[in-house]
Coordinates of C-alpha atoms in Angstrom, one line a residue:
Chain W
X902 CA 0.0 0.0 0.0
X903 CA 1.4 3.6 -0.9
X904 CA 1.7 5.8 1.6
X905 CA 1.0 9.4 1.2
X906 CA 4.7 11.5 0.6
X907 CA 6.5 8.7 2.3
X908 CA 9.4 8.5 -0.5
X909 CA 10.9 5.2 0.5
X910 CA 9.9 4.2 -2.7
X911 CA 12.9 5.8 -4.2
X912 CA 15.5 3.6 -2.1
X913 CA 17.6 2.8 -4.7
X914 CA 18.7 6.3 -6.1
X915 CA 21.2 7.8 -4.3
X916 CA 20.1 11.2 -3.9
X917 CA 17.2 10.0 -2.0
X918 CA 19.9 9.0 0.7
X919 CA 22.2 11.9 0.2
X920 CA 19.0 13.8 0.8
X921 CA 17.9 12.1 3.6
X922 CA 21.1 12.7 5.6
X923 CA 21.1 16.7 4.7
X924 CA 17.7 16.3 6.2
X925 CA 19.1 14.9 9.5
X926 CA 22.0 16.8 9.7
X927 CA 19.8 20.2 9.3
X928 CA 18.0 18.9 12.3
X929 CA 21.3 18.3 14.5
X930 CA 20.7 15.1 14.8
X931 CA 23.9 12.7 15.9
X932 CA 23.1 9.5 14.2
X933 CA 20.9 7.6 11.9
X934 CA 20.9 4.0 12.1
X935 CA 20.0 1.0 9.6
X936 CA 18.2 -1.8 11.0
X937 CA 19.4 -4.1 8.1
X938 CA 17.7 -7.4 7.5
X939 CA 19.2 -10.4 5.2
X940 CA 16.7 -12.4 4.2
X941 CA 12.9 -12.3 4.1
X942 CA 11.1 -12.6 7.5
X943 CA 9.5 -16.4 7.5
X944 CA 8.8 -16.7 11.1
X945 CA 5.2 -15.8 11.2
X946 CA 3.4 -18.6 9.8
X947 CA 6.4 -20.2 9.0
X948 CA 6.4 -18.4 5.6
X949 CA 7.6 -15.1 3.9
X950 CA 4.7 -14.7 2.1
X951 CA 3.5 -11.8 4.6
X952 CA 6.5 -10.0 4.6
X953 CA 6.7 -9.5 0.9
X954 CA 2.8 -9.5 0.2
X955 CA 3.3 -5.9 2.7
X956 CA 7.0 -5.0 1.5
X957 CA 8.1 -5.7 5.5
X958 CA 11.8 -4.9 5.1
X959 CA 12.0 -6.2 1.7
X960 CA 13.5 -5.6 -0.8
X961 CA 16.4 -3.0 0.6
X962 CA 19.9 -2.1 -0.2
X963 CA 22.9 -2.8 1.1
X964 CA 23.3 0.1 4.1
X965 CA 27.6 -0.4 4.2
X966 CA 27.1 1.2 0.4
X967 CA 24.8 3.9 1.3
X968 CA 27.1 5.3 3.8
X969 CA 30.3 7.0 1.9
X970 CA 27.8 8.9 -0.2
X971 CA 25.7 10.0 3.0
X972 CA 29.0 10.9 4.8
X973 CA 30.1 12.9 1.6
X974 CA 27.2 15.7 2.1
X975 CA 27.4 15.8 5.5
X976 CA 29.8 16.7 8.4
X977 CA 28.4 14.9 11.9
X978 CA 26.1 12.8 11.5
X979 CA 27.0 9.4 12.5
X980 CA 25.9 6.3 11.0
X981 CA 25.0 3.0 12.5
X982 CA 24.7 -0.1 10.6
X983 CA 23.5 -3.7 11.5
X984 CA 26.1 -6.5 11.0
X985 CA 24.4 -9.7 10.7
X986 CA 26.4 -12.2 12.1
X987 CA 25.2 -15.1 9.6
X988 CA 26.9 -13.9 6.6
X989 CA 29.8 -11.6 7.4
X990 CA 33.0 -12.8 7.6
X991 CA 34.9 -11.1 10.5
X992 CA 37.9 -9.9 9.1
X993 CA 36.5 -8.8 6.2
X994 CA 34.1 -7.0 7.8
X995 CA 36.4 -5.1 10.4
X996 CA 38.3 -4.3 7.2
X997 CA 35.0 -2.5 5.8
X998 CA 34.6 -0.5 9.0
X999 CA 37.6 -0.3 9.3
X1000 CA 37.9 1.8 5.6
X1001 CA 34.3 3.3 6.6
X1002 CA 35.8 4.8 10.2
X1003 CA 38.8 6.6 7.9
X1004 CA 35.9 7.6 4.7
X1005 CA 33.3 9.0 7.5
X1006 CA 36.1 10.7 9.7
X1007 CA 35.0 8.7 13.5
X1008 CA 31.6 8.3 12.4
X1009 CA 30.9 4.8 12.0
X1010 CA 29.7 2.5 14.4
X1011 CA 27.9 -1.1 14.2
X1012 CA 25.1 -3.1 15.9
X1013 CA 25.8 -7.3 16.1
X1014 CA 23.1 -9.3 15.5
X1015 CA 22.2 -12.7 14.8
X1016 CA 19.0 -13.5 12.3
X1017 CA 16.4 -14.7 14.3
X1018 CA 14.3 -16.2 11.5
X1019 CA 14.3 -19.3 10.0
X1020 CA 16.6 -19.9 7.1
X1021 CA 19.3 -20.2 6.4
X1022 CA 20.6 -21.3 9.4
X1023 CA 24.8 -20.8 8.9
X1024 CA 24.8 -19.1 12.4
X1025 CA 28.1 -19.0 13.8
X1026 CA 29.7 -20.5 16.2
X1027 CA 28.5 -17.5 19.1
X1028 CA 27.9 -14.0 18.4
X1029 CA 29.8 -13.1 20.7
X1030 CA 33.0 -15.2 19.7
X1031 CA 32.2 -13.6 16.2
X1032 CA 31.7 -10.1 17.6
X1033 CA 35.1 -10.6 19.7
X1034 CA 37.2 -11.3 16.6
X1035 CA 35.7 -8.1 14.4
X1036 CA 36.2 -6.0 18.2
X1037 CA 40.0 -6.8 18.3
X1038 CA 40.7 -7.0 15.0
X1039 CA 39.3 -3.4 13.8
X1040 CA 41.6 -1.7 16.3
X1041 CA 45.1 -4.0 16.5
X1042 CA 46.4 -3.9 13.2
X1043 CA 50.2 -2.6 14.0
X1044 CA 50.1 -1.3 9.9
X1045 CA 49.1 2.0 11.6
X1046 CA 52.4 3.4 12.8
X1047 CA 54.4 2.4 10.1
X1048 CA 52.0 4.3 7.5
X1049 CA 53.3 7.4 6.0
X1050 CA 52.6 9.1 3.3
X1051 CA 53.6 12.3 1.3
X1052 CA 55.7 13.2 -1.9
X1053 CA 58.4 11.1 -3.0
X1054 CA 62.0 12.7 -2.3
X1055 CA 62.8 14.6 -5.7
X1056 CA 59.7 13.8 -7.2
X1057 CA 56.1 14.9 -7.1
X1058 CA 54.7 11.2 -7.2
X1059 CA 52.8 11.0 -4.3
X1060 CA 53.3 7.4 -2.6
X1061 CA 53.0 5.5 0.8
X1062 CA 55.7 4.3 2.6
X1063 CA 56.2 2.3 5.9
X1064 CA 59.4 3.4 5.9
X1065 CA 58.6 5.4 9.5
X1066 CA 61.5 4.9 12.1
X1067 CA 61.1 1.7 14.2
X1068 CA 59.3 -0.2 11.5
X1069 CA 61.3 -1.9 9.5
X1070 CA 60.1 -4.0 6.0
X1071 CA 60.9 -7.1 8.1
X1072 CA 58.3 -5.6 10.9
X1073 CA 55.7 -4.5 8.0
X1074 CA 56.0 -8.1 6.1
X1075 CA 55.7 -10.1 9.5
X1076 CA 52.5 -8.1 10.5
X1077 CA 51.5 -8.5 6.6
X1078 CA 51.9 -12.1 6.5
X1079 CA 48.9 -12.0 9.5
X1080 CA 45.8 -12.0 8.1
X1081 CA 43.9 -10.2 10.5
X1082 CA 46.8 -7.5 10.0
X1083 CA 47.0 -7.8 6.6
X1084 CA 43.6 -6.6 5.9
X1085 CA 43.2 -3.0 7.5
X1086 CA 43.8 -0.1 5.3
X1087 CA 46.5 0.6 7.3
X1088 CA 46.6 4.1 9.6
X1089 CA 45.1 4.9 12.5
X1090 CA 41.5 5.0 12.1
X1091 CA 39.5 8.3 13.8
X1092 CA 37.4 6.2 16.1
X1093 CA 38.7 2.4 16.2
X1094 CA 36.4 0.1 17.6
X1095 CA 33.1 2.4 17.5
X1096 CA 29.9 2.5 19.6
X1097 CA 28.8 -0.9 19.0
X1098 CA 24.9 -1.3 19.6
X1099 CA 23.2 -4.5 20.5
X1100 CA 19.9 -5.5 19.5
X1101 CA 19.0 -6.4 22.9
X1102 CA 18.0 -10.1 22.4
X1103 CA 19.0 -12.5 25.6
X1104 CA 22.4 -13.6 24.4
X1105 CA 23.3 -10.5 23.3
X1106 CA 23.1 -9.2 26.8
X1107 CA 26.5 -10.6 28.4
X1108 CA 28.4 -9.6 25.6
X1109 CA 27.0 -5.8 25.5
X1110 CA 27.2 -5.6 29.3
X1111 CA 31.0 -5.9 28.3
X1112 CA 31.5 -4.3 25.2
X1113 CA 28.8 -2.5 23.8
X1114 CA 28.8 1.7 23.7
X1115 CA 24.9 1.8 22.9
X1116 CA 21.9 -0.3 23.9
X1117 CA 18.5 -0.5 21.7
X1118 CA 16.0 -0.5 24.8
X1119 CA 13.0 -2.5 22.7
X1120 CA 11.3 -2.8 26.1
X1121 CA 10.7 0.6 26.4
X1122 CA 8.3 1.8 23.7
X1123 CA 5.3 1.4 25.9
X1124 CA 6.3 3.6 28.5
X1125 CA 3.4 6.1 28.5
X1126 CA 0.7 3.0 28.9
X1127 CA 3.0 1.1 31.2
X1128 CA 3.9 3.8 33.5
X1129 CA 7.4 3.4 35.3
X1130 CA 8.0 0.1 32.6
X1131 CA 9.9 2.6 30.9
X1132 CA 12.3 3.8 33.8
X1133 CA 12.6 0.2 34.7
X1134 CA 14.0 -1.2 31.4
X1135 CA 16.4 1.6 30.4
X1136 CA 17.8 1.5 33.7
X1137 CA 18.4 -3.0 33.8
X1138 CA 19.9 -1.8 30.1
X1139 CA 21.7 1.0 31.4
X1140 CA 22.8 -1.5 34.4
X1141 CA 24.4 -4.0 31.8
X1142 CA 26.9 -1.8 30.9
X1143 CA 27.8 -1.4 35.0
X1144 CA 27.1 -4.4 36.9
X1145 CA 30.0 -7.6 37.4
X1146 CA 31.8 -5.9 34.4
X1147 CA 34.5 -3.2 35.6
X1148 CA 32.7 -0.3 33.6
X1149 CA 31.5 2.9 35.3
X1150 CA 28.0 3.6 35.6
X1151 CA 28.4 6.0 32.6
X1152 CA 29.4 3.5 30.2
X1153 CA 26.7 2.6 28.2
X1154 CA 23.7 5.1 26.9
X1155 CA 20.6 3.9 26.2
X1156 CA 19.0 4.2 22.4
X1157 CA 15.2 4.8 23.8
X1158 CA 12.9 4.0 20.4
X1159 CA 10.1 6.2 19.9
X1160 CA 7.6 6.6 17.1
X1161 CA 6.5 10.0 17.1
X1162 CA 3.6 12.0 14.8
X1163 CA 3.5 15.7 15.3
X1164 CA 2.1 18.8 14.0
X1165 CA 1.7 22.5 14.4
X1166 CA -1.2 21.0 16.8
X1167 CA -2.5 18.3 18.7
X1168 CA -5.5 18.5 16.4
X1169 CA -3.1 18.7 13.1
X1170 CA -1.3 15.8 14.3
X1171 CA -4.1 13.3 15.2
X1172 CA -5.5 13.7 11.9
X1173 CA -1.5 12.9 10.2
X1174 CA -1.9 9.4 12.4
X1175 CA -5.4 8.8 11.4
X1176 CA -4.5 9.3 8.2
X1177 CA -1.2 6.9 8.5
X1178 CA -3.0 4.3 10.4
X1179 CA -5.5 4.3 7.2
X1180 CA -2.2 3.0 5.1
X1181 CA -1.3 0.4 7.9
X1182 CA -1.5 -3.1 8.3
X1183 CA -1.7 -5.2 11.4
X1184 CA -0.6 -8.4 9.4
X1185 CA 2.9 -6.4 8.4
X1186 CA 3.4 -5.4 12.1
X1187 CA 2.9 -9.0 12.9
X1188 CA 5.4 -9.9 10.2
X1189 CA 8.0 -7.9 11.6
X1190 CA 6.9 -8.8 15.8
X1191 CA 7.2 -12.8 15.2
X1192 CA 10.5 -12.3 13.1
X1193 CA 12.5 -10.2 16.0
X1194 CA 10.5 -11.6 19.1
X1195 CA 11.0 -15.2 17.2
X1196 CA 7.4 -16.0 18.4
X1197 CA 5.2 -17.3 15.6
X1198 CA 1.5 -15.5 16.1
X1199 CA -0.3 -17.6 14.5
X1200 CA 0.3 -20.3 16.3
X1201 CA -1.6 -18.8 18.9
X1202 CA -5.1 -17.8 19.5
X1203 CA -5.7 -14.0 20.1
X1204 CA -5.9 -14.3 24.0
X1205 CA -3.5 -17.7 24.5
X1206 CA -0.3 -16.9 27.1
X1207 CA 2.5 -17.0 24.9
X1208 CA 5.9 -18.6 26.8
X1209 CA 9.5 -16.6 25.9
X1210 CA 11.4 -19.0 27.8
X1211 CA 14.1 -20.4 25.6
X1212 CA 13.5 -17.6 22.8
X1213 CA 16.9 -16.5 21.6
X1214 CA 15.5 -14.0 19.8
X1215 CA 14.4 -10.2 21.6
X1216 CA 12.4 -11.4 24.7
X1217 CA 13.1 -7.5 26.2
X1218 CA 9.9 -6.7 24.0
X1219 CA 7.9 -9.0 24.8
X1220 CA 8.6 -8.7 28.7
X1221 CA 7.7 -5.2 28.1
X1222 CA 4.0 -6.2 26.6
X1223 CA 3.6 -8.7 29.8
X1224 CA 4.5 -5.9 31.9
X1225 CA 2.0 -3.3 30.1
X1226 CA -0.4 -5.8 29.9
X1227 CA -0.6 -6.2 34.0
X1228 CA 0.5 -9.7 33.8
X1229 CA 3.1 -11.2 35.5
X1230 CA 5.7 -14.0 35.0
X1231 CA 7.0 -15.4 31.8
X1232 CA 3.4 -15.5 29.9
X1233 CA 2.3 -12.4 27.7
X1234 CA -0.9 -11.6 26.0
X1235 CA -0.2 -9.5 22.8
X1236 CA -3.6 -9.4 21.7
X1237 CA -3.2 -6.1 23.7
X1238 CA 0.1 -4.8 21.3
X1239 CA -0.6 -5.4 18.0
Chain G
X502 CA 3.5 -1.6 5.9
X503 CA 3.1 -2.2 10.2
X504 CA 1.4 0.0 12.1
X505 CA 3.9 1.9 14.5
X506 CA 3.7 0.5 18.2
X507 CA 2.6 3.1 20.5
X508 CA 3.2 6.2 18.6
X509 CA 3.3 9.5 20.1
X510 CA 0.6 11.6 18.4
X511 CA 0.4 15.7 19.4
X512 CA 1.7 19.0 18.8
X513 CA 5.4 19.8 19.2
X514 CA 5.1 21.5 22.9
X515 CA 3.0 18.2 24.0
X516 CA 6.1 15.4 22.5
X517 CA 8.6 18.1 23.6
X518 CA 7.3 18.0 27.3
X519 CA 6.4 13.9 26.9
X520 CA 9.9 13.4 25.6
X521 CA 11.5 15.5 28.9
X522 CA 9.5 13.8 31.4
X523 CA 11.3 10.4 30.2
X524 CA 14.2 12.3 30.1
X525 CA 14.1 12.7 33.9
X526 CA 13.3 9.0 33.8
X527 CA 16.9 7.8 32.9
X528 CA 19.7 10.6 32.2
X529 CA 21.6 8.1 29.9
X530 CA 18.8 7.8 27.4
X531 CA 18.9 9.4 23.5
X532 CA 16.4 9.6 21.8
X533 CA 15.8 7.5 18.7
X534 CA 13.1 8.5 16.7
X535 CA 11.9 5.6 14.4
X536 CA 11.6 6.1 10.7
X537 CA 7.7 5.8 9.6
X538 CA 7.1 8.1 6.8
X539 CA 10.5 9.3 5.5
X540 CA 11.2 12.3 5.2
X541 CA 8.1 13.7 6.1
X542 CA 8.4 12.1 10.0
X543 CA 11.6 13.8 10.3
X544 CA 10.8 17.2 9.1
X545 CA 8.1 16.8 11.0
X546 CA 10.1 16.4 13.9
X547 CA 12.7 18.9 13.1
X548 CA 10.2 21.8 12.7
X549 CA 7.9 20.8 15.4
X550 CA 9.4 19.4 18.3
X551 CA 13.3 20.5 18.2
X552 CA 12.4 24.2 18.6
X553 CA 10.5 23.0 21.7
X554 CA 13.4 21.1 23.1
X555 CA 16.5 23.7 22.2
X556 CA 13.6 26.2 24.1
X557 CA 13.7 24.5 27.5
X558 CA 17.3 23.3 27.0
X559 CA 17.3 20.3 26.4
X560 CA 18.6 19.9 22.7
X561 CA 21.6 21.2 21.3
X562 CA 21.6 24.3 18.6
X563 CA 25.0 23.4 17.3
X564 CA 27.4 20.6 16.8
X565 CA 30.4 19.8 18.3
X566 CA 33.1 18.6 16.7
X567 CA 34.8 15.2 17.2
X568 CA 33.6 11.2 16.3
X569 CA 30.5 9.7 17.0
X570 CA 31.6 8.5 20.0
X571 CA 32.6 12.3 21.2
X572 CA 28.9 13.0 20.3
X573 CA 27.5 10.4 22.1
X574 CA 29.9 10.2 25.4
X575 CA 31.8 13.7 25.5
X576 CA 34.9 12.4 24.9
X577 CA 36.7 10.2 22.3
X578 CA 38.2 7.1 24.3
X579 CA 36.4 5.1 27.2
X580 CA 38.4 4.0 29.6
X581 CA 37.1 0.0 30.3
X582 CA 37.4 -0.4 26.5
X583 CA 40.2 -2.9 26.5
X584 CA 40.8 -3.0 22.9
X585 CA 41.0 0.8 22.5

């Protein structure tokens, strides 16, 4: 269904993005992030058919290539992009934000996570063993101080050299012959290792309390209904960042999602979300629900408990509907959230 | 195309004030408005609500320089980072 002057429809030309970050940037803000999906969303009703019968995050780019051209018309904002730990290879990948920390100037920074619906199923060993190796090798390559470039002696040739005191070709080969060395462009990168958000899905949760710079707090988008839900959630989010882990209380800031219609007036903007909810559809919100809670709705009848123990998926959300919902335990009815 | 989970419907000064009562909630939070109807939710935003905020203080009027990580933290290293 088109929406009225939404303009997502031009995703693949580039000036819509190059737009779009002008657009942000006006506004001050610090960041836009892409929630990047591989794959079609299969998990409600065990088939894809919803999510591309409603265009649920399908079809859409790659957001790595969006990023150099976004970060070309702009001058702060910072970008965020999803690396799904399925498909990308680790060194490969720290090379690419690696090359994206230089292009962007320190503005890069990336969110690990694991699909949670059904296929393919190539996971890797642990996200976290996959996150560790793209963590240490983004910022170790020992290329950087022996990088130097400028104009060749007597010529106007410009060329790099790693002929910087205390790195000798012997010292540049050796670190070359290392693959995860090897692969980084080379110089010290602006940020190195950058604000890595976490989806906030249960096993995600030990390895952000020790790494990550940014939590998503997915629990925390009902905080109006649920009263002090929302205090509650960003501060056990805020807490991972703290507790058992060495980190200072300020280590970690909390990414609080919100969807927000507004207008000149309250009037003005109820009639914009009237008119939006006219273009929505439940069945696409379910689509996307069941693919990141991993909870297949139609399985269920509209008022049957729904167990999350034993999801790997984003069980922070759907603690959040139990807790709106008045309920307590591990049950949740989301006949009253969707 | 899914229908946005509690959205915040009202006029800039009503999300401005919403948006600075969870703000005294939890100090550590930014905001992250979600992306429904690009670009119009975001100029939306920009004209409506961000006057509100930069009027009671609570939203910048200019950048500072430095990485995302300056923006976000104040300063460019963390100090439990190990691999920094």
């Amino acid at each position: 269904v088109d929406a009225p002057r939404d303009q997502s429809t031009r995703y693949t030309q580039l000036d819509y993005w190059t737009d779009y970050a002008r657009r942000l940037e006006a506004g001050l803000f610090d960041g836009i992030f892409f929630a990047d999906v591989v794959g079609v969303y299969d998990v409600l009703g065990g088939s894809p058919d919803a999510a591309v019968r409603h265009a649920v995050q399908v079809p859409v780019n790659d957001p790595m290539l969006l990023i150099p051209a976004m970060a070309s018309v702009t001058r702060h904002l910072g970008f965020g992009v999803t690396a799904n730990l399925t498909y990308e290879q680790p060194f490969l990948f720290a090379r690419r934000m690696s090359t994206l920390d230089h292009l962007t100037r320190g503005r890069i920074g990336w969110t690990s996570s694991p699909a949670t619906w059904t296929a393919p199923r190539a996971r890797p060993a642990s996200p976290a063993s996959w996150s560790m190796t793209t963590a240490t090798t983004w910022p170790t390559s020992t290329w950087p101080s022996c990088v130097r470039c400028g104009r060749a002696a007597g010529t106007k040739a410009p060329c790099c050299a790693t002929a910087r005191a205390g790195c000798t070709p012997t010292r540049a080969r050796s670190a070359a012959s290392a693959p995860r060395q090897a692969i980084q462009p080379g110089r010290d990168a602006p940020e190195r290792a950058v604000a890595a958000a976490h989806a906030g899905a249960v096993p995600g949760r030990r390895f952000i309390a020790r790494r990550a710079l940014c939590g998503h707090a997915c629990g925390v988008r009902v905080p109006q209904r649920a009263g002090a839900t929302g205090r509650e959630e960003a501060g056990r989010v805020a807490a991972f960042g703290s507790a058992g882990t060495g980190r200072g209380d300020d280590a970690m800031r909390v990414l609080l999602g919100a969807t927000i219609v507004t207008g000149r007036t309250d009037a003005e903007a109820r009639d914009k979300f009237e008119d939006y909810q006219r273009h929505a559809r439940s069945e696409a919100a379910l689509v996307h629900a069941a693919a990141s809670l991993g909870i297949d709705f139609a399985k269920y009848d509209i008022d049957e408990p729904i167990p999350t123990a034993g999801s790997q998926a984003i069980v922070s959300n759907v603690e959040a509907m139990t807790r709106a919902a008045g309920r307590s335990g591990r049950a949740a009815s989301c006949s009253s959230s969707s | 195309m899914g229908q946005p989970p509690e959205a915040l419907v009202g006029s800039g000064t009503a999300i401005a004030q919403t948006l600075m009562d969870w703000s005294e909630q939890c100090d550590r939070r930014r905001l992250q408005p979600v992306a429904h109807r690009v670009p119009e939710c975001f100029d939306d935003f920009i004209a409506h609500v961000i006057p509100q905020l930069q009027e009671r203080g609570a939203y910048k009027t200019r950048y500072e320089e430095g990485t995302l990580r300056e923006k976000l933290f104040g300063r460019a290293r963390l100090a439990w980072t190990a691999a920094q």
